[in-house]
Coordinates of C-alpha atoms in Angstrom, one line a residue:
M27 CA 158.5 91.8 143.6
T28 CA 156.4 91.3 146.7
D29 CA 154.1 94.2 145.6
L30 CA 153.7 92.6 142.2
I31 CA 152.7 89.3 143.8
I32 CA 150.2 91.0 146.1
T33 CA 148.7 92.9 143.2
S34 CA 148.4 89.8 141.2
L35 CA 146.7 87.9 144.0
F36 CA 144.3 90.9 144.5
L37 CA 143.3 90.9 140.8
C38 CA 142.8 87.1 140.9
L39 CA 140.5 87.5 143.9
L40 CA 138.6 90.4 142.3
L41 CA 138.0 88.4 139.1
S42 CA 136.9 85.4 141.1
S43 CA 134.5 87.5 143.1
I44 CA 133.0 89.0 139.9
F45 CA 132.6 85.5 138.5
I46 CA 130.8 84.2 141.6
L47 CA 128.5 87.2 141.7
A48 CA 127.8 87.0 138.0
N49 CA 126.8 83.4 138.2
F50 CA 125.3 83.1 141.7
P51 CA 121.7 82.0 141.5
Y52 CA 120.2 84.9 143.5
K53 CA 116.5 84.5 144.5
S54 CA 114.4 87.2 146.0
S55 CA 112.5 86.2 149.2
K56 CA 109.4 87.4 147.4
E57 CA 110.0 85.4 144.3
K58 CA 107.5 82.6 143.7
I59 CA 109.2 79.3 143.0
P60 CA 107.2 77.0 140.7
R61 CA 106.5 73.7 142.3
A62 CA 108.9 70.8 141.7
C63 CA 111.1 72.8 139.4
K64 CA 114.4 74.6 139.1
K65 CA 115.3 77.5 136.8
I66 CA 117.8 77.1 134.1
G67 CA 119.9 79.8 132.5
R68 CA 123.0 81.8 133.1
E69 CA 122.4 84.4 135.9
R70 CA 124.1 87.7 135.5
H71 CA 122.3 90.3 137.6
S72 CA 124.0 93.7 138.4
S73 CA 127.5 92.5 137.6
K74 CA 126.6 91.6 134.0
E75 CA 128.3 94.6 132.3
I76 CA 131.5 94.2 134.5
W77 CA 131.8 90.5 133.9
A78 CA 131.1 90.9 130.1
S79 CA 134.0 93.4 129.8
V80 CA 136.3 91.2 131.9
K81 CA 135.4 88.1 129.9
H82 CA 136.0 89.9 126.7
S83 CA 139.4 91.2 127.7
I84 CA 140.7 87.7 128.8
S85 CA 138.9 85.6 126.2
G86 CA 141.8 86.0 123.7
V87 CA 144.3 84.8 126.3
L88 CA 142.2 81.8 127.2
W89 CA 141.6 81.1 123.5
H90 CA 145.3 81.0 122.6
R91 CA 146.2 78.8 125.6
R92 CA 143.5 76.3 124.7
L93 CA 143.7 76.1 120.9
G94 CA 146.8 78.0 119.9
K95 CA 146.7 80.8 117.3
Q96 CA 143.5 81.6 115.6
S97 CA 142.5 79.0 113.0
P98 CA 139.8 79.2 110.3
T99 CA 139.0 75.6 111.0
V100 CA 138.4 75.5 114.7
G101 CA 136.3 77.5 117.1
V102 CA 134.7 77.3 120.5
V103 CA 131.1 77.9 121.6
E104 CA 131.0 81.2 123.6
S105 CA 127.3 81.4 124.5
L106 CA 124.0 79.7 123.8
Y107 CA 120.4 81.1 123.7
V108 CA 116.9 79.9 123.6
H109 CA 113.8 82.0 122.7
P110 CA 110.9 80.1 124.3
I111 CA 108.3 82.6 123.0
K112 CA 109.1 83.8 119.6
S113 CA 110.4 87.4 119.5
C114 CA 110.4 87.7 123.3
R115 CA 113.5 88.1 125.5
A116 CA 116.1 85.4 125.0
V117 CA 117.3 83.1 127.7
E118 CA 121.1 82.4 128.0
V119 CA 121.9 78.8 128.9
E120 CA 125.1 76.8 129.7
E121 CA 123.9 73.8 127.9
T122 CA 120.8 72.5 126.1
E123 CA 119.3 69.5 124.5
V124 CA 119.3 69.7 120.7
L125 CA 116.3 68.1 118.9
N126 CA 115.6 67.8 115.2
T127 CA 113.6 71.1 115.6
G128 CA 116.5 72.9 117.2
F129 CA 117.1 73.7 120.8
K130 CA 114.5 72.0 123.1
H131 CA 113.1 75.3 124.5
D132 CA 113.5 77.4 121.4
R133 CA 110.5 79.1 119.8
Q134 CA 107.8 76.7 121.0
Y135 CA 105.3 79.5 121.6
T136 CA 104.4 82.6 119.6
F137 CA 102.0 85.5 119.9
A138 CA 99.6 86.1 117.0
E139 CA 97.1 88.6 115.7
F140 CA 93.9 88.0 113.8
R141 CA 93.6 89.5 110.3
E142 CA 90.3 89.8 108.5
L143 CA 89.9 88.6 104.9
P144 CA 89.9 91.3 102.2
E145 CA 86.4 92.4 101.3
G146 CA 84.8 90.0 98.8
E147 CA 87.2 87.1 99.5
T148 CA 86.1 83.9 101.2
V149 CA 89.3 81.9 100.9
S150 CA 92.8 83.2 101.5
P151 CA 96.2 81.6 100.8
A152 CA 98.3 81.1 103.9
S153 CA 100.7 83.8 102.9
Q154 CA 97.9 86.5 102.6
A155 CA 95.5 88.1 105.0
G156 CA 92.9 86.2 106.9
G157 CA 93.0 84.3 110.1
W158 CA 95.6 84.1 112.8
H159 CA 99.1 85.3 111.9
F160 CA 102.3 85.2 114.0
V161 CA 103.8 88.5 115.1
T162 CA 107.3 89.5 115.9
Q163 CA 109.5 92.5 116.8
R164 CA 109.5 93.4 113.1
K165 CA 106.1 95.0 113.9
Y166 CA 106.0 95.1 117.7
G167 CA 109.4 96.0 119.1
K168 CA 108.2 95.9 122.7
L169 CA 108.0 92.1 122.6
A170 CA 111.7 92.3 123.5
N171 CA 110.7 93.5 127.0
I172 CA 108.6 90.3 127.7
R173 CA 111.0 88.1 129.8
V174 CA 110.7 84.4 129.9
E175 CA 112.2 82.0 132.5
V176 CA 112.5 78.3 131.8
W177 CA 111.8 76.1 134.8
V178 CA 112.5 72.3 134.5
P179 CA 111.5 69.4 136.7
D180 CA 113.8 69.1 139.7
P181 CA 114.0 65.6 141.3
D182 CA 115.7 67.1 144.3
S183 CA 112.8 69.4 145.0
L184 CA 110.6 68.6 148.1
D185 CA 107.5 69.0 145.9
Y186 CA 108.7 66.6 143.2
A187 CA 106.4 63.8 142.3
P188 CA 105.6 62.1 138.9
G189 CA 102.0 63.2 139.2
E190 CA 102.9 66.9 139.8
P191 CA 101.4 68.9 136.9
N192 CA 104.7 70.9 136.4
V193 CA 106.5 67.6 136.1
Q194 CA 104.0 66.1 133.7
S195 CA 104.3 69.1 131.4
D196 CA 108.1 68.8 131.4
G197 CA 108.4 72.1 133.3
I198 CA 106.9 75.5 132.9
L199 CA 107.6 78.9 131.4
L200 CA 107.3 81.8 133.8
V201 CA 106.6 84.9 131.7
R202 CA 107.1 88.4 133.1
Y203 CA 105.9 91.6 131.4
P204 CA 105.8 95.3 132.2
A205 CA 102.7 96.4 133.9
L206 CA 100.9 99.4 132.3
E207 CA 100.6 100.9 135.8
Q208 CA 104.3 101.6 135.8
R209 CA 103.8 104.7 133.8
T210 CA 103.0 106.4 137.1
S211 CA 105.8 104.7 139.1
K212 CA 109.5 105.4 139.4
H213 CA 110.2 101.6 139.5
E214 CA 109.4 99.1 136.8
M215 CA 106.4 97.0 137.8
Q216 CA 106.2 93.5 136.5
K217 CA 103.3 91.1 136.2
S218 CA 103.7 87.4 135.5
F219 CA 101.9 84.2 134.5
E220 CA 102.9 80.6 134.0
L221 CA 102.6 78.3 130.9
P222 CA 103.1 74.5 130.8
F223 CA 106.1 73.9 128.6
H224 CA 104.6 70.8 127.0
P225 CA 101.0 70.6 128.1
T226 CA 99.6 67.1 128.5
K227 CA 96.3 65.9 126.9
G228 CA 94.6 66.3 130.3
Q229 CA 96.0 69.9 130.8
I230 CA 94.9 70.8 127.2
M231 CA 91.3 69.6 128.0
N232 CA 91.2 71.2 131.5
Q233 CA 92.5 74.6 130.3
G234 CA 90.3 74.7 127.2
Y235 CA 93.2 74.9 124.7
T236 CA 92.0 74.3 121.1
M237 CA 93.6 73.5 117.8
Q238 CA 93.5 76.3 115.2
K239 CA 95.3 77.1 112.0
M240 CA 98.0 79.8 112.5
T241 CA 99.9 81.3 109.6
I242 CA 103.7 81.6 109.9
W243 CA 105.2 82.9 106.7
K244 CA 103.9 80.6 103.9
D245 CA 103.0 77.7 106.3
C246 CA 99.7 77.4 108.1
P247 CA 100.1 74.5 110.6
N248 CA 97.6 73.3 113.1
S249 CA 98.7 74.9 116.3
L250 CA 97.6 74.9 119.9
L251 CA 95.6 78.0 120.8
I252 CA 96.3 78.8 124.4
T253 CA 94.1 81.8 124.7
S254 CA 93.0 84.9 122.9
T255 CA 91.4 88.3 123.6
T256 CA 88.3 87.1 121.7
R257 CA 87.5 84.5 124.5
A258 CA 85.1 85.7 127.2
D259 CA 87.1 83.8 129.8
S260 CA 90.6 84.9 128.6
P261 CA 93.1 85.6 131.4
P262 CA 94.0 89.3 132.1
W263 CA 97.6 88.9 130.8
I264 CA 96.7 88.4 127.2
K265 CA 94.9 91.8 127.1
D266 CA 97.6 93.4 129.1
I267 CA 100.3 92.3 126.6
Q268 CA 98.1 93.3 123.7
A269 CA 97.8 96.8 125.1
Y270 CA 101.5 97.0 126.1
I271 CA 102.9 96.2 122.6
G272 CA 100.2 98.3 120.9
C273 CA 98.3 95.7 119.0
S274 CA 94.8 96.8 117.9
K275 CA 93.7 93.5 116.4
P276 CA 92.4 90.4 118.2
F277 CA 95.5 88.9 119.9
A278 CA 96.4 85.4 120.9
L279 CA 99.1 83.0 122.2
F280 CA 99.9 79.7 120.4
R281 CA 102.1 76.7 121.0
V282 CA 103.6 74.3 118.6
A283 CA 101.2 71.3 118.5
T284 CA 102.6 67.8 118.9
G285 CA 102.9 66.1 115.4
H286 CA 102.4 69.4 113.5
D287 CA 106.0 70.6 113.1
R288 CA 106.7 72.4 109.8
Q289 CA 108.9 70.5 107.3
V290 CA 112.1 72.2 106.1
F291 CA 113.3 71.9 102.5
R292 CA 115.0 74.6 100.4
N293 CA 118.7 74.5 101.4
A294 CA 118.3 71.8 104.1
P295 CA 119.6 68.3 103.7
R296 CA 117.0 65.9 102.4
K297 CA 115.4 63.1 104.3
E298 CA 117.4 60.5 102.4
Q299 CA 120.6 62.1 103.6
L300 CA 119.6 62.7 107.2
G301 CA 117.6 59.6 107.8
H302 CA 114.7 61.8 109.0
Q303 CA 112.8 64.8 107.8
S304 CA 114.1 68.2 109.0
V305 CA 111.4 70.1 110.8
V306 CA 110.9 73.3 112.8
G307 CA 108.4 74.6 115.3
F308 CA 107.9 78.4 115.2
A309 CA 111.5 79.2 114.0
D310 CA 111.4 81.3 110.8
A311 CA 112.9 78.7 108.5
Y312 CA 115.7 76.4 109.9
P313 CA 116.2 74.7 113.3
L314 CA 119.4 76.6 114.3
H315 CA 121.2 79.9 113.8
I316 CA 124.9 80.3 114.4
L317 CA 127.0 83.5 114.3
G318 CA 130.6 84.3 114.9
L319 CA 131.5 87.0 117.4
A320 CA 134.4 88.1 115.2
S321 CA 131.7 88.9 112.6
V322 CA 129.7 90.9 115.1
E323 CA 132.7 92.8 116.3
D324 CA 133.6 93.7 112.7
L325 CA 130.1 95.2 112.3
D326 CA 130.3 97.0 115.6
R327 CA 133.5 98.7 114.4
R328 CA 131.7 99.9 111.3
L329 CA 128.9 101.4 113.4
T330 CA 131.3 103.5 115.6
H331 CA 130.4 106.8 113.8
V332 CA 126.7 106.1 113.1
V333 CA 124.3 108.9 114.1
P334 CA 122.2 108.5 116.1
P335 CA 124.5 105.9 117.7
V336 CA 123.5 102.2 118.1
S337 CA 123.1 101.9 121.8
T338 CA 124.4 98.4 122.4
S339 CA 126.6 95.7 120.9
T340 CA 124.7 94.2 118.0
A341 CA 125.3 90.5 119.0
S342 CA 122.0 90.1 120.9
R343 CA 120.1 91.9 118.1
F344 CA 120.6 88.9 115.7
R345 CA 118.9 86.5 118.1
A346 CA 121.2 83.6 117.2
N347 CA 121.2 80.3 119.1
I348 CA 124.9 79.8 119.0
Y349 CA 127.7 82.4 119.3
F350 CA 131.3 81.2 118.8
R351 CA 134.7 82.6 119.0
G352 CA 138.0 81.8 117.3
P353 CA 137.8 82.0 113.5
P354 CA 138.1 85.4 111.8
A355 CA 135.1 87.5 110.8
Y356 CA 132.7 85.8 108.3
A357 CA 134.7 82.5 108.2
E358 CA 131.3 80.8 108.8
D359 CA 130.2 82.0 105.3
S360 CA 131.9 79.0 103.7
W361 CA 131.0 76.3 106.2
K362 CA 129.0 73.3 104.9
R363 CA 129.3 70.7 107.7
I364 CA 130.7 71.2 111.2
A365 CA 131.0 69.2 114.4
I366 CA 130.2 70.9 117.7
G367 CA 131.2 68.7 120.6
Q368 CA 130.3 65.2 119.7
Y369 CA 127.5 66.1 117.2
M370 CA 127.4 67.0 113.5
Y371 CA 125.5 69.8 111.9
Y372 CA 124.7 70.7 108.3
V373 CA 125.3 74.4 107.6
S374 CA 122.5 74.9 105.2
C375 CA 122.6 78.5 104.1
R376 CA 123.3 82.1 105.1
T377 CA 120.9 84.0 107.2
T378 CA 119.3 86.9 105.2
R379 CA 118.6 89.8 107.5
C380 CA 115.4 91.8 107.8
E381 CA 114.9 95.0 109.9
L382 CA 114.5 93.2 113.2
P383 CA 118.2 93.7 114.3
N384 CA 117.4 97.5 114.4
T385 CA 115.5 96.7 117.7
D386 CA 117.6 97.0 120.9
Q387 CA 116.9 93.8 122.7
S388 CA 117.4 95.4 126.1
T389 CA 114.7 98.1 125.6
G390 CA 112.5 97.2 122.7
K391 CA 113.3 100.5 121.0
K392 CA 114.0 100.6 117.3
H393 CA 116.8 102.5 115.6
L394 CA 115.7 104.4 112.5
S395 CA 118.1 102.5 110.1
E396 CA 120.9 100.7 111.9
P397 CA 122.5 98.2 111.9
S398 CA 120.5 97.1 108.8
K399 CA 121.8 100.0 106.6
T400 CA 125.4 99.3 107.3
I401 CA 125.0 95.5 106.9
R402 CA 123.5 96.1 103.4
S403 CA 126.4 98.3 102.4
Y404 CA 128.9 95.4 102.5
R405 CA 127.1 92.1 103.1
D406 CA 125.0 91.8 100.0
I407 CA 126.9 88.7 99.1
D408 CA 124.6 85.8 98.3
P409 CA 123.4 85.5 94.7
G410 CA 120.3 83.6 95.7
A411 CA 119.0 86.1 98.3
G412 CA 118.3 88.8 95.8
A413 CA 119.6 92.4 95.4
G414 CA 119.8 94.4 98.6
K415 CA 119.4 91.4 100.9
A416 CA 122.3 91.4 103.5
C417 CA 123.5 88.2 105.1
M418 CA 124.8 87.7 108.7
G419 CA 125.2 84.3 110.3
M420 CA 124.3 80.8 109.1
Q421 CA 121.3 78.6 109.3
M422 CA 121.9 75.0 110.4
V423 CA 120.2 71.6 110.6
P424 CA 121.3 69.0 113.3
A425 CA 122.3 65.7 111.8
A426 CA 121.1 63.8 114.8
E427 CA 117.5 63.9 116.1
R428 CA 118.7 64.3 119.6
G429 CA 122.0 65.6 121.1
I430 CA 123.6 68.0 123.6
I431 CA 125.5 71.2 123.2
K432 CA 127.4 73.1 125.9
V433 CA 129.3 76.4 126.3
G434 CA 132.9 75.6 125.7
D435 CA 132.3 72.9 123.1
T436 CA 134.9 73.0 120.3
I437 CA 133.8 73.5 116.7
E438 CA 135.5 71.4 114.0
I439 CA 135.0 72.3 110.3
L440 CA 134.2 69.1 108.4
E441 CA 133.4 70.5 105.0
T442 CA 133.4 73.9 103.3
G443 CA 132.0 75.2 100.0
D444 CA 129.8 77.8 98.3
H445 CA 126.3 78.7 99.3
C446 CA 123.4 80.0 97.3
Y447 CA 120.2 80.9 99.2
I448 CA 116.9 79.5 98.0
L449 CA 114.0 81.9 98.5
Q450 CA 110.8 80.7 100.3

């Protein structure tokens, strides 16, 4: 009996140590700390894999203690992600502000390439060649290796002041990318640069940012051109990243311009229903993407015998904003309205899947066919999406123009029903 008690105490101590190490905000003495700011995000470091396996093994116990047996009508938020630069490495957060465009720091920047007009044409529709076009991992898988840190104003910082540039821009993004020189080094070398999260009018003028049309799918909004390889005074990092991902066209970085969000229609609730127009920044189509971990785990089981093997769990490959646990696999398919914490969301439609999930988010390497091939074999389920279009996860629109979401928030199903995807 005594041995059992000692063993139990040891295991509790071990798990506590892992938790502390996994979440301790480690900072290298050589790491540059942006003025007047603090970094947000869940820190994992070297214990990430250990903690992930421990968390997975005990999640069922915690779940049943908190909410009882699994229910198709109730879930809990397991993890939250923002993608500050579209198609670059995601940032896991404990909580985030939810705006009408989605998570506050989600997909506010995007890289783009310049496409020439076809010979003989002088005008081009937004959906065709000509001008600046956004780029993603669909074409450039190595974008997954560009890491982004979110630093927000910190009133407790010794540098904090209302006039501090990093405070005026509502924080900064610290972007790290692999240096080309690392090809001759045993250790990964990183370079970095900073971006104002929300540049002020003064910063826009001083930095020479300009307004340009930038095509994203069938939209061509006015966007803020940060820099491009076509500028004589362009910073070295834009050409470094262009070379790293293998882009041979003129290359640029854009930010969503204030007042130029893209309106969302199709399956989204109408303005009369919401009280405001649903909009997005550089997200593909809808403000938010939610996905059940039971659905991911079902897919992972189907991929067990795939050759060559899929190297990691597929969860991160879907680049969702919200992952939840509780309901069985694909229960989210029938959701129409849900409450997460204190806020309501409209579940607009299923997420149709392209080939992007074939990219390993930890390496940027693409699998020849998976998991896309397997998903198509059993998830071609939406009559509106078209033949051969697999679905995984759901697209959502927040009912409120401003809210908060946290890891651990409970999910209540308010309305269920059928979905039929409307093509763009």
